[in-house]
Structure formats: structure tokens, C-alpha cells
Amino acid sequence: MTSTQSPQSVVERAPAKVILIGEHAVVYGHPAIALPFPPLSARGTAVPAAAGVAIRSDRYSGLVARLQEGYEIPKPLKPAAEAVRGSLEAIERAGGVPRSFDLYLESDIPPGSGLGSSAAVAVAAVRATFRFHDREAPPALLRMLATRAEAIAHGTSSGLDPTTVSAHGPIRYVRDHAPVDLNVVKPFGLVVADSGTTAPTGQMVMRVKSRLDEDPQAVARLAELGALAERAVQHLEHAEYPELGRVMDEAHLILGSLGVSTDRLDAIVTAARSAGAFGAKLSGAGGGGCAVALVPIERLRPVAEAMMAAGAPMAWPTQYLIESDKP
Ligand code: MEV
């Protein structure tokens, strides 16, 4: 690979994501509501190199993915490698000259916790690759490349996670469609709390699939989640947060009936409600991972404390959405 001018090191980021309503149902074509969660993020740092492209990640120290003919990419780095390879191909198709660089991927998003860690890493990798070539990834291409990386990481991806972590605020998303930005007119509080255990997204998606194969009622439950997502759009855009909280409570019950909650998640969401949250639910694929509570801003701290007292090792109380929080 050749350089046409002296490239500079670049750093690009992508935030975590939180699903308000619609995880799992979105895989089957129902709408979902999700939003980027900037307190946690992934970073990609591209540094000029003498030759070739090498990718490393703080999660897999000692492993390196080299984009060269015949090189066996280590499995954990395959999603990022694919995202970078796709980016370079797109840059070349658009008349750019691929440059040599080392890409360092870092993330403070807990993996396997429903916060879109792998999607954020993929989006940061694509953004850094484009920025290193003095370009910006077109939004649809960014989503497509990150969704492809997600499919490698998890086996199945609705595209919700990569679409959310590349959005600028809450979105309504339907699989295979461009996202619709939702309008927030009044800030609200969110507490995201980790239940302390993780579960692979792909496994949880398969668990729901087996439910659907065995239990005809499960199909109707997914449709109910889709209907809740439509109600959530209305409540969010009209700042009807108590009503939105109740929709989240209903969604948690349905997710539990699909087999993706845990006792710890149930305890954490119950504690959030008792401490004054408008509503709370698990967020993401479940089986562990995070819960999210919608909270009056003045109750952020007590709700976070209650969620931790119920067993969450970490909680992130956040005021959403003030301009400076936008990714
Ligand atoms: C994972 O964050 C969300 C799921 O709906 C899977 C997907 O949409 O790809 C469980």
C-alpha cells in the first residue's frame, strides 16, 4: 500500500447504546426504540505505519489482525478486520488510495452486557479508517459495514446496535430500513445498571428463536413488544415519561416471559421502580447484562443506589439529552 501524502494519527469514537423497547422483537421485523449512550464509548486510533494494515484491541491483548493475503485473522478480531477491509474497499472505489496504518481499538463498554460493545467497536473502526484517509464514512455505508461486522460477531444481527451507535439521538428502527430520528423536547434521566453477568447475544437470540418454535404464544408476545415500541415513540416525543416508564415495565414482563430475564435483572428493575423510577426493564439481549431505568432527573442518584443495592456492581446515572451529551 502506498501513501500519497503524510497522514496524521486520528482518533474516532462511537458510544454505547441502550434499547428502550423492542430488543428481540426487532429481529423479527417489529420496530424498536433505542438511543446512543455517550457515558461509555469505544475508540479507534489509526497511526501511520511503514507497511500494511494491522489491527489490535485492548480486549484481546497479544492478538493482531493483519490485512494481507494468506494471513489467518484471529477469530475475535474478525468483525473489526472485516469492517476495516470493507472500509478500505469503499475508499478505493471512491478513488482514494489506501494507506498503511496500525489501528488500536479500545472500549470502556462492558462486553456481553447489552450495551452494543461490538457494534461500537466496529463503528469506531470504520470511522477511524475513513478519517485516516481524510474522509467521512457515509451514514448508510457505516451502518452496513458495522452490521456486517455484527453478523460475524453474533451470528444474527437486526442492525439495531450498529444503527443506534452511529445515530445522534434516539431512533425508531425497523430492520432493513433507515432509522428515523426521534425528537426529544425535554431532558429525562436514565440509569443503566450492569447485572454483573454476561451472555452472548447470539445465544440469547437463539433462545428466543427456540421459544418461537415451541410456543405459538411467543409470536404474539413479540408483536406486543412491537406495539409497545409504537406507544413508546408517542410518549417519548411528547415527554410523557410516566407513561413511557409503564411501557418499559410491560416490555420487561414480556421479555421475562420469553426467557431472557434473570432473577438479578428482575431484582434490579424492581428496586429501580421502588426508588422512584418511572419504569425499568432489561436492555439488550438479556440473560444477564444491563437494565435501564427511566427516571425523573432529581431521582437519578437514589435510583442508581437502589439498583446497586439490589446487586448491580455498576450503575451509570445520566441526564439525557442535553446538547453536550450528543455523540
Ligand atoms: C441486541 O442488542 C438486540 C437484539 O435484538 C439482537 C439484534 O437486534 O440484533 C437481541
Short mmCIF file of C-alpha atoms in Angstrom, two decimals, residues 5-297:
data_model
loop_
_atom_site.label_atom_id
_atom_site.label_comp_id
_atom_site.label_asym_id
_atom_site.label_seq_id
_atom_site.Cartn_x
_atom_site.Cartn_y
_atom_site.Cartn_z
CA GLN A 5 0.75 12.48 1.47
CA SER A 6 1.85 12.35 5.12
CA PRO A 7 -1.12 11.01 7.07
CA GLN A 8 -1.74 12.05 10.67
CA SER A 9 -2.85 9.84 13.55
CA VAL A 10 -6.58 10.07 14.14
CA VAL A 11 -8.94 9.02 16.94
CA GLU A 12 -12.61 8.27 16.32
CA ARG A 13 -15.27 7.20 18.80
CA ALA A 14 -18.64 5.52 18.98
CA PRO A 15 -20.90 5.45 22.06
CA ALA A 16 -22.62 2.53 23.75
CA LYS A 17 -26.33 2.03 23.09
CA VAL A 18 -29.41 1.43 25.19
CA ILE A 19 -32.59 -0.18 23.88
CA LEU A 20 -35.71 1.42 25.38
CA ILE A 21 -38.16 -1.01 23.76
CA GLY A 22 -38.02 -3.74 21.15
CA GLU A 23 -34.97 -5.97 21.65
CA HIS A 24 -35.54 -9.43 20.15
CA ALA A 25 -38.81 -8.30 18.50
CA VAL A 26 -36.69 -6.17 16.15
CA VAL A 27 -35.01 -9.33 14.82
CA TYR A 28 -38.46 -10.38 13.52
CA GLY A 29 -39.30 -7.10 11.79
CA HIS A 30 -41.02 -5.24 14.65
CA PRO A 31 -40.00 -1.66 15.45
CA ALA A 32 -37.57 -0.84 18.27
CA ILE A 33 -36.65 2.38 20.09
CA ALA A 34 -33.02 2.82 21.09
CA LEU A 35 -30.57 5.58 21.85
CA PRO A 36 -26.82 6.14 21.93
CA PHE A 37 -25.38 6.21 25.46
CA PRO A 38 -22.32 8.51 25.41
CA PRO A 39 -21.06 7.94 29.00
CA LEU A 40 -19.50 4.71 27.67
CA SER A 41 -17.69 4.51 24.34
CA ALA A 42 -15.29 2.69 22.02
CA ARG A 43 -12.32 4.37 20.35
CA GLY A 44 -10.32 3.60 17.24
CA THR A 45 -6.86 5.17 16.89
CA ALA A 46 -5.22 4.91 13.48
CA VAL A 47 -1.48 5.56 13.43
CA PRO A 48 0.65 5.77 10.26
CA ALA A 49 2.70 2.60 9.66
CA ALA A 50 5.51 1.64 7.29
CA ALA A 51 3.58 -1.09 5.50
CA GLY A 52 0.21 -2.84 5.56
CA VAL A 53 -2.70 -2.61 7.99
CA ALA A 54 -2.60 -4.18 11.46
CA ILE A 55 -5.48 -4.17 13.95
CA ARG A 56 -5.16 -4.68 17.71
CA SER A 57 -7.72 -4.49 20.50
CA ASP A 58 -7.33 -3.84 24.22
CA ARG A 59 -9.82 -6.69 24.79
CA TYR A 60 -7.60 -9.27 23.08
CA SER A 61 -4.08 -8.26 24.03
CA GLY A 62 -1.41 -10.21 22.17
CA LEU A 63 -3.64 -10.77 19.12
CA VAL A 64 -3.13 -8.93 15.86
CA ALA A 65 -5.11 -8.98 12.62
CA ARG A 66 -3.04 -8.18 9.54
CA LEU A 67 -4.94 -7.42 6.36
CA GLN A 68 -2.75 -9.34 3.98
CA GLU A 69 -3.17 -12.22 1.56
CA GLY A 70 -2.94 -15.60 3.34
CA TYR A 71 -2.85 -14.17 6.90
CA GLU A 72 -5.15 -16.07 9.27
CA ILE A 73 -7.10 -13.37 11.16
CA PRO A 74 -7.64 -14.40 14.82
CA LYS A 75 -11.38 -15.11 15.35
CA PRO A 76 -12.04 -12.37 17.96
CA LEU A 77 -10.65 -9.74 15.59
CA LYS A 78 -12.55 -10.93 12.51
CA PRO A 79 -15.50 -8.49 12.91
CA ALA A 80 -13.20 -5.45 13.17
CA ALA A 81 -10.96 -6.74 10.37
CA GLU A 82 -13.97 -7.15 8.11
CA ALA A 83 -15.17 -3.63 8.96
CA VAL A 84 -11.75 -2.17 8.11
CA ARG A 85 -11.40 -4.25 4.93
CA GLY A 86 -14.85 -3.12 3.75
CA SER A 87 -13.96 0.50 4.55
CA LEU A 88 -10.73 0.31 2.54
CA GLU A 89 -12.57 -1.23 -0.42
CA ALA A 90 -15.14 1.58 -0.30
CA ILE A 91 -12.42 4.21 -0.07
CA GLU A 92 -10.67 2.70 -3.08
CA ARG A 93 -13.94 2.51 -5.06
CA ALA A 94 -14.44 6.20 -4.36
CA GLY A 95 -11.00 6.96 -5.88
CA GLY A 96 -8.97 7.02 -2.65
CA VAL A 97 -5.58 5.40 -2.20
CA PRO A 98 -5.44 3.01 0.79
CA ARG A 99 -2.67 3.94 3.23
CA SER A 100 -0.69 1.83 5.68
CA PHE A 101 -1.70 2.12 9.32
CA ASP A 102 -1.96 0.43 12.68
CA LEU A 103 -5.42 0.54 14.24
CA TYR A 104 -5.77 0.33 18.02
CA LEU A 105 -9.26 -0.44 19.31
CA GLU A 106 -10.20 0.34 22.91
CA SER A 107 -13.52 0.27 24.69
CA ASP A 108 -14.87 1.02 28.14
CA ILE A 109 -18.22 -0.57 27.24
CA PRO A 110 -18.59 -3.84 29.16
CA PRO A 111 -18.83 -6.62 26.54
CA GLY A 112 -21.76 -9.05 26.53
CA SER A 113 -23.81 -6.63 28.62
CA GLY A 114 -26.40 -5.41 26.14
CA LEU A 115 -24.69 -2.08 25.56
CA GLY A 116 -23.62 -2.64 21.97
CA SER A 117 -19.92 -3.05 22.71
CA SER A 118 -19.07 -4.92 19.49
CA ALA A 119 -21.16 -2.56 17.35
CA ALA A 120 -19.45 0.48 18.87
CA VAL A 121 -16.01 -1.04 18.23
CA ALA A 122 -16.97 -1.74 14.60
CA VAL A 123 -18.29 1.79 14.09
CA ALA A 124 -15.18 3.30 15.70
CA ALA A 125 -13.02 1.12 13.41
CA VAL A 126 -14.86 2.24 10.26
CA ARG A 127 -14.83 5.89 11.29
CA ALA A 128 -11.10 5.81 12.12
CA THR A 129 -10.28 4.11 8.80
CA PHE A 130 -12.20 6.74 6.83
CA ARG A 131 -10.85 9.67 8.88
CA PHE A 132 -7.29 8.38 8.42
CA HIS A 133 -7.94 8.75 4.68
CA ASP A 134 -9.31 12.29 5.18
CA ARG A 135 -12.86 11.13 4.57
CA GLU A 136 -16.07 10.57 6.45
CA ALA A 137 -17.98 7.30 6.12
CA PRO A 138 -21.39 7.95 4.52
CA PRO A 139 -24.03 7.04 7.18
CA ALA A 140 -25.69 4.20 5.20
CA LEU A 141 -22.30 2.65 4.39
CA LEU A 142 -21.19 2.99 8.01
CA ARG A 143 -24.31 1.14 9.17
CA MET A 144 -23.91 -1.53 6.50
CA LEU A 145 -20.24 -2.23 7.31
CA ALA A 146 -20.88 -2.32 11.06
CA THR A 147 -23.94 -4.54 10.62
CA ARG A 148 -21.82 -6.97 8.60
CA ALA A 149 -19.24 -6.99 11.40
CA GLU A 150 -22.03 -7.62 13.93
CA ALA A 151 -23.28 -10.60 11.93
CA ILE A 152 -19.77 -12.09 12.16
CA ALA A 153 -19.61 -11.37 15.91
CA HIS A 154 -23.08 -12.64 16.87
CA GLY A 155 -24.34 -14.83 14.04
CA THR A 156 -27.53 -12.76 13.64
CA SER A 157 -27.98 -9.04 13.78
CA SER A 158 -31.06 -6.95 13.10
CA GLY A 159 -28.73 -4.00 12.54
CA LEU A 160 -30.22 -2.20 15.56
CA ASP A 161 -26.98 -1.95 17.55
CA PRO A 162 -24.75 -0.54 14.76
CA THR A 163 -27.53 1.80 13.66
CA THR A 164 -28.02 3.13 17.19
CA VAL A 165 -24.35 3.66 17.98
CA SER A 166 -23.96 5.67 14.78
CA ALA A 167 -27.06 7.80 15.47
CA HIS A 168 -27.15 11.26 17.09
CA GLY A 169 -30.05 10.65 19.45
CA PRO A 170 -32.99 8.32 20.00
CA ILE A 171 -34.20 6.44 16.92
CA ARG A 172 -37.12 4.31 15.81
CA TYR A 173 -35.67 1.40 13.88
CA VAL A 174 -37.17 -1.31 11.71
CA ARG A 175 -34.87 -3.98 10.33
CA ASP A 176 -33.50 -3.25 6.83
CA HIS A 177 -34.82 0.33 6.88
CA ALA A 178 -33.07 3.62 7.52
CA PRO A 179 -33.60 4.78 11.13
CA VAL A 180 -36.00 7.62 11.95
CA ASP A 181 -34.66 10.24 14.39
CA LEU A 182 -36.98 10.91 17.34
CA ASN A 183 -37.48 14.31 18.79
CA VAL A 184 -36.75 14.81 22.49
CA VAL A 185 -38.30 18.03 23.80
CA LYS A 186 -37.49 17.68 27.49
CA PRO A 187 -34.46 16.06 29.17
CA PHE A 188 -35.00 12.87 31.13
CA GLY A 189 -32.92 10.71 33.43
CA LEU A 190 -31.65 7.27 32.59
CA VAL A 191 -29.86 4.87 34.86
CA VAL A 192 -28.10 1.99 33.17
CA ALA A 193 -27.05 -0.70 35.64
CA ASP A 194 -24.97 -3.79 34.97
CA SER A 195 -26.30 -7.01 36.48
CA GLY A 196 -22.76 -8.31 36.75
CA THR A 197 -23.17 -11.33 34.49
CA THR A 198 -22.85 -11.52 30.72
CA ALA A 199 -24.48 -13.57 27.99
CA PRO A 200 -23.57 -13.84 24.31
CA THR A 201 -26.13 -12.01 22.14
CA GLY A 202 -26.18 -14.82 19.57
CA GLN A 203 -27.13 -17.38 22.24
CA MET A 204 -29.98 -15.22 23.55
CA VAL A 205 -31.31 -14.65 20.03
CA MET A 206 -31.28 -18.45 19.55
CA ARG A 207 -33.08 -18.92 22.88
CA VAL A 208 -35.93 -16.69 21.70
CA LYS A 209 -35.98 -18.50 18.36
CA SER A 210 -36.45 -21.87 20.13
CA ARG A 211 -39.27 -20.32 22.19
CA LEU A 212 -40.97 -19.24 18.99
CA ASP A 213 -40.62 -22.73 17.53
CA GLU A 214 -42.14 -24.35 20.64
CA ASP A 215 -44.73 -21.84 21.84
CA PRO A 216 -47.20 -20.15 19.45
CA GLN A 217 -47.95 -17.56 22.17
CA ALA A 218 -44.40 -16.26 21.88
CA VAL A 219 -45.12 -14.95 18.38
CA ALA A 220 -47.94 -12.81 19.80
CA ARG A 221 -45.65 -11.56 22.57
CA LEU A 222 -43.16 -10.27 20.03
CA ALA A 223 -45.99 -8.43 18.27
CA GLU A 224 -46.96 -6.91 21.64
CA LEU A 225 -43.40 -5.63 22.01
CA GLY A 226 -43.73 -4.05 18.57
CA ALA A 227 -46.98 -2.34 19.64
CA LEU A 228 -45.28 -1.12 22.83
CA ALA A 229 -42.50 0.38 20.70
CA GLU A 230 -45.07 2.41 18.76
CA ARG A 231 -46.60 3.67 22.02
CA ALA A 232 -43.10 4.47 23.27
CA VAL A 233 -42.46 6.71 20.24
CA GLN A 234 -45.53 8.79 21.08
CA HIS A 235 -44.70 9.02 24.78
CA LEU A 236 -41.05 9.89 24.16
CA GLU A 237 -41.79 12.60 21.63
CA HIS A 238 -44.47 14.14 23.89
CA ALA A 239 -42.28 13.90 27.00
CA GLU A 240 -44.89 11.63 28.66
CA TYR A 241 -42.28 9.97 30.80
CA PRO A 242 -44.53 8.30 33.43
CA GLU A 243 -46.43 6.61 30.56
CA LEU A 244 -43.17 5.69 28.83
CA GLY A 245 -41.96 4.14 32.09
CA ARG A 246 -45.09 1.98 32.28
CA VAL A 247 -44.49 0.81 28.71
CA MET A 248 -40.96 -0.20 29.74
CA ASP A 249 -42.35 -2.15 32.72
CA GLU A 250 -44.69 -4.04 30.39
CA ALA A 251 -41.82 -4.77 28.00
CA HIS A 252 -39.75 -6.21 30.85
CA LEU A 253 -42.54 -8.63 31.74
CA ILE A 254 -42.84 -9.78 28.13
CA LEU A 255 -39.07 -10.24 27.82
CA GLY A 256 -39.17 -12.30 31.02
CA SER A 257 -41.90 -14.50 29.53
CA LEU A 258 -39.61 -15.07 26.53
CA GLY A 259 -36.92 -16.42 28.86
CA VAL A 260 -34.33 -13.66 28.60
CA SER A 261 -34.53 -12.05 32.06
CA THR A 262 -32.71 -13.28 35.15
CA ASP A 263 -33.51 -13.13 38.88
CA ARG A 264 -30.84 -10.46 39.30
CA LEU A 265 -32.25 -8.32 36.47
CA ASP A 266 -35.76 -8.70 37.95
CA ALA A 267 -34.47 -7.58 41.37
CA ILE A 268 -32.64 -4.59 39.87
CA VAL A 269 -35.65 -3.31 37.89
CA THR A 270 -37.94 -3.80 40.92
CA ALA A 271 -35.53 -1.81 43.09
CA ALA A 272 -35.39 0.98 40.48
CA ARG A 273 -39.19 1.30 40.44
CA SER A 274 -39.39 1.32 44.27
CA ALA A 275 -36.78 4.11 44.37
CA GLY A 276 -38.86 6.36 42.11
CA ALA A 277 -38.11 5.35 38.51
CA PHE A 278 -40.91 5.89 36.00
CA GLY A 279 -40.18 2.39 34.75
CA ALA A 280 -37.38 -0.09 34.21
CA LYS A 281 -36.51 -3.11 32.12
CA LEU A 282 -33.65 -5.23 30.95
CA SER A 283 -31.93 -3.73 27.93
CA GLY A 284 -30.26 -5.65 25.12
CA ALA A 285 -30.21 -9.37 24.54
CA GLY A 286 -30.66 -10.21 28.25
CA GLY A 287 -29.65 -13.43 30.01
CA GLY A 288 -27.52 -11.07 32.13
CA GLY A 289 -26.16 -7.73 31.03
CA CYS A 290 -27.80 -4.42 31.80
CA ALA A 291 -31.06 -2.96 32.99
CA VAL A 292 -32.23 0.56 32.16
CA ALA A 293 -34.47 2.76 34.27
CA LEU A 294 -36.26 5.90 33.10
CA VAL A 295 -36.01 8.31 35.97
CA PRO A 296 -37.06 11.85 36.99
CA ILE A 297 -33.81 13.81 36.91
#
